[in-house]
PDB file of C-alpha atoms in Angstrom:
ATOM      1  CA  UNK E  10     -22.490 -48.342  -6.107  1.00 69.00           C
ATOM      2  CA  UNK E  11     -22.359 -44.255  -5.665  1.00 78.00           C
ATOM      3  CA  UNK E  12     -24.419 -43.281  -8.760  1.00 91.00           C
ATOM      4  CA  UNK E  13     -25.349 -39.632  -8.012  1.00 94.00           C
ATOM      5  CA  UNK E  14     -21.911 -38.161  -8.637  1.00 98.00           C
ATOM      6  CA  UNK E  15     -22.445 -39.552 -12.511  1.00 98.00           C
ATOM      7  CA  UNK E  16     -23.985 -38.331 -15.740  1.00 98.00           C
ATOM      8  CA  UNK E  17     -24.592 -40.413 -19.071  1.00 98.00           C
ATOM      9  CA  UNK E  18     -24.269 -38.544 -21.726  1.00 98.00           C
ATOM     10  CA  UNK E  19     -26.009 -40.072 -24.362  1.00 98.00           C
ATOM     11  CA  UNK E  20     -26.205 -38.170 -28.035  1.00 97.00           C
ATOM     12  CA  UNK E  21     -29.658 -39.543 -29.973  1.00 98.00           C
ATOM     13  CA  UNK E  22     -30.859 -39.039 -33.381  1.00 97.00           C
ATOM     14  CA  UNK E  23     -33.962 -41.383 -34.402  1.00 97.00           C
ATOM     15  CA  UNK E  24     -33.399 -44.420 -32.177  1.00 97.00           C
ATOM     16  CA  UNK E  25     -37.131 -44.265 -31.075  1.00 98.00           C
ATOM     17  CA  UNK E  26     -37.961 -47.870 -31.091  1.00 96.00           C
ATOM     18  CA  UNK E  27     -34.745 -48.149 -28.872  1.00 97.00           C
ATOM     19  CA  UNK E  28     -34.200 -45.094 -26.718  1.00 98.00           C
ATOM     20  CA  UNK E  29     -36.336 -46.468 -24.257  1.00 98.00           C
ATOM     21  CA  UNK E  30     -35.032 -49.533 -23.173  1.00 98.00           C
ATOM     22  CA  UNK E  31     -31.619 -48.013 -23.112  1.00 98.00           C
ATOM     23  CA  UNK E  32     -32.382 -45.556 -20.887  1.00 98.00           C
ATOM     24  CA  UNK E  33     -34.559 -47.700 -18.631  1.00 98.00           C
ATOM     25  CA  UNK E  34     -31.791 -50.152 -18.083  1.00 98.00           C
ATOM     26  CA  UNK E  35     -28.842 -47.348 -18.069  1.00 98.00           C
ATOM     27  CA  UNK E  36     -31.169 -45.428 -15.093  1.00 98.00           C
ATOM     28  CA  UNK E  37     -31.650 -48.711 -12.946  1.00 97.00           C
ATOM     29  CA  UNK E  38     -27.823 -48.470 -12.254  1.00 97.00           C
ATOM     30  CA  UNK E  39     -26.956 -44.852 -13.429  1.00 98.00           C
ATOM     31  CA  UNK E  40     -30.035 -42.220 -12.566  1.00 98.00           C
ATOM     32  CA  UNK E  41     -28.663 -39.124 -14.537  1.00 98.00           C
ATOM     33  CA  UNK E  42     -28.830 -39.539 -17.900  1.00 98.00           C
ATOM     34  CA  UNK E  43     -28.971 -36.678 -20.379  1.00 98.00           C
ATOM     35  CA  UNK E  44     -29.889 -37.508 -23.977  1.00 98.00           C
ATOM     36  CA  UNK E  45     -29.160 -34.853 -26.700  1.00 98.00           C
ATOM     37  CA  UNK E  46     -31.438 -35.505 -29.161  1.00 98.00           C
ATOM     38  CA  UNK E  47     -30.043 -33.971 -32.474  1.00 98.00           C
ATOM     39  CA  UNK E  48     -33.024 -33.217 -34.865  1.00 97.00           C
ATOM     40  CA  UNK E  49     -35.131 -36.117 -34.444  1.00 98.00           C
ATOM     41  CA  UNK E  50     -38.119 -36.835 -37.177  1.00 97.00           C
ATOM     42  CA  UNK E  51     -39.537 -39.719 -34.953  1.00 98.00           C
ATOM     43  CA  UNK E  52     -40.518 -39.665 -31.317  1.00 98.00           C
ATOM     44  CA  UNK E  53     -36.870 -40.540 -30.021  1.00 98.00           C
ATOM     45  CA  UNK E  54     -37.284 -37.331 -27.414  1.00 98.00           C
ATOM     46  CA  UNK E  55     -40.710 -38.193 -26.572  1.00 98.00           C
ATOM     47  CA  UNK E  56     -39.838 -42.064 -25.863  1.00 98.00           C
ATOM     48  CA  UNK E  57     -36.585 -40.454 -23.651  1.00 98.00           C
ATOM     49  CA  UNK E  58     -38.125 -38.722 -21.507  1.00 98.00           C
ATOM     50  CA  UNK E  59     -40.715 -41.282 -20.925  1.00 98.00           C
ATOM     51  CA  UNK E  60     -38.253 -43.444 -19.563  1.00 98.00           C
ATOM     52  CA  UNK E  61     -36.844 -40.728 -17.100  1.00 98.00           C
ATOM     53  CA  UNK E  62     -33.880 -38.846 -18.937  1.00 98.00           C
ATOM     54  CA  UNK E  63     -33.485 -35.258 -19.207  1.00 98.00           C
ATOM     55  CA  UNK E  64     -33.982 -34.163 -22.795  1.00 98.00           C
ATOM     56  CA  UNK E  65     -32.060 -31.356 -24.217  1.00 98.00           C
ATOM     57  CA  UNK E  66     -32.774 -30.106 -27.909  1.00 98.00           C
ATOM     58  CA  UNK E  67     -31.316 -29.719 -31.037  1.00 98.00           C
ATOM     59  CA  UNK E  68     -33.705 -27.765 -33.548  1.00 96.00           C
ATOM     60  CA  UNK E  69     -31.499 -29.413 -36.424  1.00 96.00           C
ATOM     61  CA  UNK E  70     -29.246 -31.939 -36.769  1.00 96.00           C
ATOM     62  CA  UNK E  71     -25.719 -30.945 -35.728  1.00 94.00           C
ATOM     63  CA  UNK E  72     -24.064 -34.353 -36.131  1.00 92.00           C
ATOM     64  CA  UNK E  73     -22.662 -36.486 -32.997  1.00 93.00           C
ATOM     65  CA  UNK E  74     -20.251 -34.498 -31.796  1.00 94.00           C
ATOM     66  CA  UNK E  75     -22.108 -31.107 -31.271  1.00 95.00           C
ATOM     67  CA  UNK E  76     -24.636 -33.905 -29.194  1.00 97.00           C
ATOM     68  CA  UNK E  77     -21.856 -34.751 -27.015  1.00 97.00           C
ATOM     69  CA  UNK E  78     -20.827 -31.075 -26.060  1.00 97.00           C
ATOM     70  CA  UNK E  79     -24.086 -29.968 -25.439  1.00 98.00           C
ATOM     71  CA  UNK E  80     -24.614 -33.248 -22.986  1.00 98.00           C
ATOM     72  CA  UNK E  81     -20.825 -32.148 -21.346  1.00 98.00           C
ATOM     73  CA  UNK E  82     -22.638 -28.736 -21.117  1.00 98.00           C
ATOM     74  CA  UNK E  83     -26.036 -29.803 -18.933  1.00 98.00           C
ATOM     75  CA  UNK E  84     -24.281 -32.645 -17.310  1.00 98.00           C
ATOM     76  CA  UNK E  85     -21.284 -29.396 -15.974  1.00 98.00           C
ATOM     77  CA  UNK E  86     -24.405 -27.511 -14.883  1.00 98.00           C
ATOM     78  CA  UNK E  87     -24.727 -29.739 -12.017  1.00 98.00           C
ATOM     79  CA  UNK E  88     -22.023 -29.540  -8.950  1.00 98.00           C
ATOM     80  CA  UNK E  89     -22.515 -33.015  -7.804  1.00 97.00           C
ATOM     81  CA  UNK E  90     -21.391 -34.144 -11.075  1.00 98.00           C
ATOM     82  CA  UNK E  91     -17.749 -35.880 -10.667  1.00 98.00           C
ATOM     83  CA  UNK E  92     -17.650 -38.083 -14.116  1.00 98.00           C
ATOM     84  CA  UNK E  93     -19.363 -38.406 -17.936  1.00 98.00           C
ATOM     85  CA  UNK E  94     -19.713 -41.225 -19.477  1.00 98.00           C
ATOM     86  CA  UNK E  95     -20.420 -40.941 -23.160  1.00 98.00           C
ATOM     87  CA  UNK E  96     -22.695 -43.625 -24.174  1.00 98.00           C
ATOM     88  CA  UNK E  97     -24.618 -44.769 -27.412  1.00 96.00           C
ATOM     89  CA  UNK E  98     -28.618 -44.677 -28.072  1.00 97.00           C
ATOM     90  CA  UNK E  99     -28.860 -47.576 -30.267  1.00 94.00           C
ATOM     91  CA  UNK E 100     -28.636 -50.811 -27.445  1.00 94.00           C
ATOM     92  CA  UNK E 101     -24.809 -51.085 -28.012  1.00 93.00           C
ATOM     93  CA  UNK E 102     -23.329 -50.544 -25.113  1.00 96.00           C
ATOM     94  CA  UNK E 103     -23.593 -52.245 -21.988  1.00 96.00           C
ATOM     95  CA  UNK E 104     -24.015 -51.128 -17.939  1.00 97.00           C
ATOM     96  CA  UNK E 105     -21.914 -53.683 -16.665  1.00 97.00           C
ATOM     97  CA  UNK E 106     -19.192 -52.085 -18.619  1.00 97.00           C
ATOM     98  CA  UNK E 107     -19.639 -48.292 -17.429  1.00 98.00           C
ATOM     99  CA  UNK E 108     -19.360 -49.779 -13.962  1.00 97.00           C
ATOM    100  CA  UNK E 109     -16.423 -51.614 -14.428  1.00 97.00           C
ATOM    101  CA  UNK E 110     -14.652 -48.351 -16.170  1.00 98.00           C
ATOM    102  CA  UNK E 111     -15.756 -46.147 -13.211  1.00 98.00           C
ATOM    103  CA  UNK E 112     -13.946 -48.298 -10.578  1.00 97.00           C
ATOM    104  CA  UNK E 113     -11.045 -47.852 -12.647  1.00 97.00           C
ATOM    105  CA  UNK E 114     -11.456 -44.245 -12.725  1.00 98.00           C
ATOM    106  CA  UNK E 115     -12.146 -44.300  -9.204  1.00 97.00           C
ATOM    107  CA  UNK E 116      -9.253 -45.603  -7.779  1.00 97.00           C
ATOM    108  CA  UNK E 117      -7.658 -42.400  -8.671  1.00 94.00           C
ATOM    109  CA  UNK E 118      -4.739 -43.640 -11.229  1.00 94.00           C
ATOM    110  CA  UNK E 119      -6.157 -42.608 -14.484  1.00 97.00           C
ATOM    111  CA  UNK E 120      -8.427 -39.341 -15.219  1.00 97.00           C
ATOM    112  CA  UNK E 121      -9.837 -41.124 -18.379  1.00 98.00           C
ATOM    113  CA  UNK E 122     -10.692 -44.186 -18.858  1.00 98.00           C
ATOM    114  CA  UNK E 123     -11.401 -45.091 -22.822  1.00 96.00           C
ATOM    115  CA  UNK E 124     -13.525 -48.582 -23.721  1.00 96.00           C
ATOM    116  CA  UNK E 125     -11.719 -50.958 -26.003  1.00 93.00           C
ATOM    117  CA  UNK E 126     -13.541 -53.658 -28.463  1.00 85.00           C
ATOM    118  CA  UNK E 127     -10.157 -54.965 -28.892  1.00 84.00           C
ATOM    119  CA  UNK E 128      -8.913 -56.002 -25.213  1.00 75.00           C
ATOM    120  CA  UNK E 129     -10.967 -59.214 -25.209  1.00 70.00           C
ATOM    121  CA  UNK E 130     -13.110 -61.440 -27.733  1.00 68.00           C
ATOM    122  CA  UNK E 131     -16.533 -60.375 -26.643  1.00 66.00           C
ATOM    123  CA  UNK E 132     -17.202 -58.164 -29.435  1.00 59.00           C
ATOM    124  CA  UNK E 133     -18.195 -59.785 -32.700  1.00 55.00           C
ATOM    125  CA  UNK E 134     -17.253 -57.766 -35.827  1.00 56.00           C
ATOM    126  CA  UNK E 135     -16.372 -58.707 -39.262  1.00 53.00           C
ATOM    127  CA  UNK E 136     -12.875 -58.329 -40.316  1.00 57.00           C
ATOM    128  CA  UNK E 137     -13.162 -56.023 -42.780  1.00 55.00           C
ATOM    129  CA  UNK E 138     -14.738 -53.454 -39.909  1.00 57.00           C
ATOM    130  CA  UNK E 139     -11.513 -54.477 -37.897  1.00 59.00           C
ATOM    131  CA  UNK E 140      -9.147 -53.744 -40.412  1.00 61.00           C
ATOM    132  CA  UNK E 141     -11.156 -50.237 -41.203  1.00 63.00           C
ATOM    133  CA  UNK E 142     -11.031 -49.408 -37.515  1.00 59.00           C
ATOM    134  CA  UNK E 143      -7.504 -50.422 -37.036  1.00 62.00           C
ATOM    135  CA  UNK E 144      -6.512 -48.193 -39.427  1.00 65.00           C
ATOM    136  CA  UNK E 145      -8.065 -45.319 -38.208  1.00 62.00           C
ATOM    137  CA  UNK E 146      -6.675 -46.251 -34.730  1.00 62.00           C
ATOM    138  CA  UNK E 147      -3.084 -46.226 -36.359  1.00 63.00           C
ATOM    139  CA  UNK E 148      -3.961 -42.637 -37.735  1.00 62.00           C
ATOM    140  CA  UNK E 149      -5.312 -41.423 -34.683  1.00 62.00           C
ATOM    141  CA  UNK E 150      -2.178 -42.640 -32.670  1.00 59.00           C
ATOM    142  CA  UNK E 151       0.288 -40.595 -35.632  1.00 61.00           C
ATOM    143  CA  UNK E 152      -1.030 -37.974 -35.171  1.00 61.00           C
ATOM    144  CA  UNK E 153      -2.321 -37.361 -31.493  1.00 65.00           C
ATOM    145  CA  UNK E 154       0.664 -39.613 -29.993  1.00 67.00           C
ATOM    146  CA  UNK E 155      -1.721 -41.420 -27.824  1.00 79.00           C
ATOM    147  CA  UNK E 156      -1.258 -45.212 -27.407  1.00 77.00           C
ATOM    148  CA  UNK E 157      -4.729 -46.784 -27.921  1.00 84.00           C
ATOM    149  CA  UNK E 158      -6.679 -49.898 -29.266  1.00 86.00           C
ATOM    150  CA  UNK E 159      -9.337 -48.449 -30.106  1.00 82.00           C
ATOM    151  CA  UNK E 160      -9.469 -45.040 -30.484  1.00 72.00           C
ATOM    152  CA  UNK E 161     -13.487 -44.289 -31.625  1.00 80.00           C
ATOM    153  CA  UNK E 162     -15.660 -46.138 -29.374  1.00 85.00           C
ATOM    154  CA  UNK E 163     -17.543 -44.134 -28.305  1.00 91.00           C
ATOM    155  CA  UNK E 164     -18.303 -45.901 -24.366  1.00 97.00           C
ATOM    156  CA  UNK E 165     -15.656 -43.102 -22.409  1.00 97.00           C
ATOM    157  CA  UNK E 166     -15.599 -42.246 -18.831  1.00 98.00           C
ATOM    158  CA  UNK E 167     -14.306 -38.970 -18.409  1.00 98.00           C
ATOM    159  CA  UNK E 168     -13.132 -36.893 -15.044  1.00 98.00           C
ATOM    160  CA  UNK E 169     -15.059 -33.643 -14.209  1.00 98.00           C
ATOM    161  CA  UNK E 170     -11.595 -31.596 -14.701  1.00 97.00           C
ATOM    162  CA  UNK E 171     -11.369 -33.175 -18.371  1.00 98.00           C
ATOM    163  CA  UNK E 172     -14.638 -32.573 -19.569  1.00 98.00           C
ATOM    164  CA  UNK E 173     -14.526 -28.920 -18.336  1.00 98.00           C
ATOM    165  CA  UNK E 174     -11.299 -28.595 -20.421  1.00 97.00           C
ATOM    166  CA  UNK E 175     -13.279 -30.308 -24.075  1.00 97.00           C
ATOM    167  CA  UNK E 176     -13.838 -28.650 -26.680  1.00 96.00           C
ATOM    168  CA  UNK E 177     -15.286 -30.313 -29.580  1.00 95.00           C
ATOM    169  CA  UNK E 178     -15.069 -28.595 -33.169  1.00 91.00           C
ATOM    170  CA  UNK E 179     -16.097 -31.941 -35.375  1.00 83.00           C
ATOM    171  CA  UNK E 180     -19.058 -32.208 -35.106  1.00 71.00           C
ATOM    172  CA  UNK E 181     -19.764 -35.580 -37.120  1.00 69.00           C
ATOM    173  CA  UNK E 182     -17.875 -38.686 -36.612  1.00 66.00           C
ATOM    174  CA  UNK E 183     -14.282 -37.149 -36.400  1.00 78.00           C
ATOM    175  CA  UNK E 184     -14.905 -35.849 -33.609  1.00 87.00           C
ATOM    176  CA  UNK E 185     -13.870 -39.214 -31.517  1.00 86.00           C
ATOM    177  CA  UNK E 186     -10.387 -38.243 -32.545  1.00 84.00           C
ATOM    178  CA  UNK E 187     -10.619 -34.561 -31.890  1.00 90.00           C
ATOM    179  CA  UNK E 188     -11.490 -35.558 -28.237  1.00 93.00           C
ATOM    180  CA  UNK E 189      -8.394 -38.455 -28.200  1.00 91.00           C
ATOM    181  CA  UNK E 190      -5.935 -35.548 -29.278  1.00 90.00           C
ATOM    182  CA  UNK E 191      -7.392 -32.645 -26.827  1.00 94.00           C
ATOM    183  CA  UNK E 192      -6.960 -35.408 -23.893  1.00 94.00           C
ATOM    184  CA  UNK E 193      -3.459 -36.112 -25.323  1.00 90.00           C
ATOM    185  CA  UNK E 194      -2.313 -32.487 -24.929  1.00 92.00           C
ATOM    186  CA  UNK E 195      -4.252 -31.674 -21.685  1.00 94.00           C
ATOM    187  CA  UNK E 196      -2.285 -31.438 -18.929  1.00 93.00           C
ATOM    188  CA  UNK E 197      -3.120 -30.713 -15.160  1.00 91.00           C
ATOM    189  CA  UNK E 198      -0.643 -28.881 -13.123  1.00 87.00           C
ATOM    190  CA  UNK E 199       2.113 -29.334 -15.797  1.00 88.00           C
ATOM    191  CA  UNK E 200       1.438 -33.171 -15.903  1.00 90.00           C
ATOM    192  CA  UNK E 201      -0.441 -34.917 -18.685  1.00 89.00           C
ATOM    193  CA  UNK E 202      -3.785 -36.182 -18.253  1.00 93.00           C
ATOM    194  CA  UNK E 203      -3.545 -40.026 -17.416  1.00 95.00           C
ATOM    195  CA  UNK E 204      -5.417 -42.533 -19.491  1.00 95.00           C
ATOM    196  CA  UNK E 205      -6.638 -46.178 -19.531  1.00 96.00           C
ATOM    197  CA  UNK E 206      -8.277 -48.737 -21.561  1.00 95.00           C
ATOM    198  CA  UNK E 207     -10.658 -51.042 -20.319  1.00 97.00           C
ATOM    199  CA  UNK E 208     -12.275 -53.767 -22.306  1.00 96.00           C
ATOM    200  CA  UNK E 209     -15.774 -53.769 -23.518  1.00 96.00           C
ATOM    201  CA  UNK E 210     -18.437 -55.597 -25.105  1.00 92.00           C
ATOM    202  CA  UNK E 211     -20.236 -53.618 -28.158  1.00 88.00           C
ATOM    203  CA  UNK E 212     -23.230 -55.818 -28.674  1.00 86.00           C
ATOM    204  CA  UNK E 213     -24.619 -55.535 -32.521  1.00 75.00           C
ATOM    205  CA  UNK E 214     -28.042 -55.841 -33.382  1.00 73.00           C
ATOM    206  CA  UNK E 215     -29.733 -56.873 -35.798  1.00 71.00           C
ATOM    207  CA  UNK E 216     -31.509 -53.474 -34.897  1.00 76.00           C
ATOM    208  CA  UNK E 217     -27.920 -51.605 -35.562  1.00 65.00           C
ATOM    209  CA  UNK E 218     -26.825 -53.678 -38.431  1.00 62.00           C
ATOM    210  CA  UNK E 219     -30.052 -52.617 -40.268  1.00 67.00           C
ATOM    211  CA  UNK E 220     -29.237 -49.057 -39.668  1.00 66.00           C
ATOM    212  CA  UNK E 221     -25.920 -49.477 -41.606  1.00 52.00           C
ATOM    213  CA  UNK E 222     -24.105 -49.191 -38.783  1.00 51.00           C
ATOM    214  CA  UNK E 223     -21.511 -52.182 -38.602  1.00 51.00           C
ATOM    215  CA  UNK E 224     -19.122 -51.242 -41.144  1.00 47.00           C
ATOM    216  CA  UNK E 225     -20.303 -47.374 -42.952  1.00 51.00           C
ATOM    217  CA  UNK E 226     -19.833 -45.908 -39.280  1.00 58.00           C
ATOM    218  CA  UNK E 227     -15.896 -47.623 -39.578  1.00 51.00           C
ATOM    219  CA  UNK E 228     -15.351 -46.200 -42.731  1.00 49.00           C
ATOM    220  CA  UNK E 229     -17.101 -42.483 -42.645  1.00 56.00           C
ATOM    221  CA  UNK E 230     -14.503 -42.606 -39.338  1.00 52.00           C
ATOM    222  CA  UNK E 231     -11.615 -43.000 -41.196  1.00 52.00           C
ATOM    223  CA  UNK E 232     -12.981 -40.801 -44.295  1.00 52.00           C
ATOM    224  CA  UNK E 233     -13.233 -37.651 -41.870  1.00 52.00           C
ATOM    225  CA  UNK E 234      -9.884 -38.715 -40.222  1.00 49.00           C
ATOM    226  CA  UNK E 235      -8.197 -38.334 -43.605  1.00 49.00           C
ATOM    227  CA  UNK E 236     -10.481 -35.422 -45.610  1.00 51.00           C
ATOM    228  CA  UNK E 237     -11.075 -33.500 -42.414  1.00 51.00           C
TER     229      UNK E 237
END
């Protein structure tokens, strides 16, 4: 698989007993991986770069989506670079997926190519976390007019041309939406940026669930998508 022309973009903020099996695994398929890391207090940048990925700094913590345009930033900065995939610290996402999306993006049809948890029955969440996301999926489609399933995963593969064009502003979790609308009114040559969905497994841990993540994340989403 033609790796070089691809940079994962991977925002981090205290995943140190984690950070280095991601990026261990992500670089035996992927080599380029760029991890923000956005005011650490634990070795997170320290246990990156151990494992081969490019560190870039944040002296304080500017929340996910400042993480995400600084990664577009350094991963722009090189000309080989052809797509970004945004992809978590914490073990969640999975390579097998990211390969799948970029042979959809590769055929050329679609210049973004969103992951889904709710395409297939891989993903095991409780329904309350459904029904939160759902909602904020609902919201997001309103008022971006996009046609998604699931709107604030955060596994993307985006085209060079599109992340040139980004421009986050939320810098917490809203900021999956801000980047849904942006893509929604982007156009290339007077037409509108093409999208697809692909399904995708979002594996969580014990190691996540412990963090909070499984349902707060869900509902902080659709707290920002309401109060922003």
């Amino acid at each position: 698989m033609q790796a070089n022309d691809v940079w994962l973009v991977v925002p981090l903020y205290n995943e140190a007993k984690v950070i280095g099996d991601v990026v261990r695994t992500a670089r035996s398929t992927f080599p380029k991986v760029v991890c923000v890391d956005d005011g650490s207090t634990d070795d997170s940048a320290a246990r990156a770069e151990e494992a081969g990925a490019v560190v870039v700094r944040h002296p304080v913590n500017l929340g996910q989506g400042a993480a995400l345009q600084t990664g577009f930033d350094y991963a722009l900065s090189d000309p080989a670079m052809r797509y970004c995939v945004t992809f978590d610290a914490d073990g969640q996402h999975q390579i097998s997926d990211v390969a799948a999306m970029l042979d959809l993006i590769r055929a050329g049809e679609v210049q973004v190519v969103f992951g889904s948890r709710f395409l297939d029955d891989r993903t095991e969440a409780s329904g309350l976390k459904k029904l939160v996301l759902r909602l904020a999926v609902a919201y997001t489609n309103l008022t971006t007019g996009t046609r998604l399933t699931d709107a604030h995963n955060g596994l993307r593969v985006l085209e060079r041309r599109v992340v040139e064009r980004l421009d986050i502003t939320q810098n917490r979790m809203a900021h999956a939406s801000e980047i849904v609308a942006q893509i929604g009114a982007m156009r290339f040559d007077g037409r509108q940026v093409t999208y697809a969905e692909a399904p995708v497994h979002i594996l969580y841990t014990d190691y996540s669930r412990a963090k909070g993540q499984s349902l707060w994340n869900a509902v902080n989403i659709l707290a920002e998508l309401i109060w922003r």
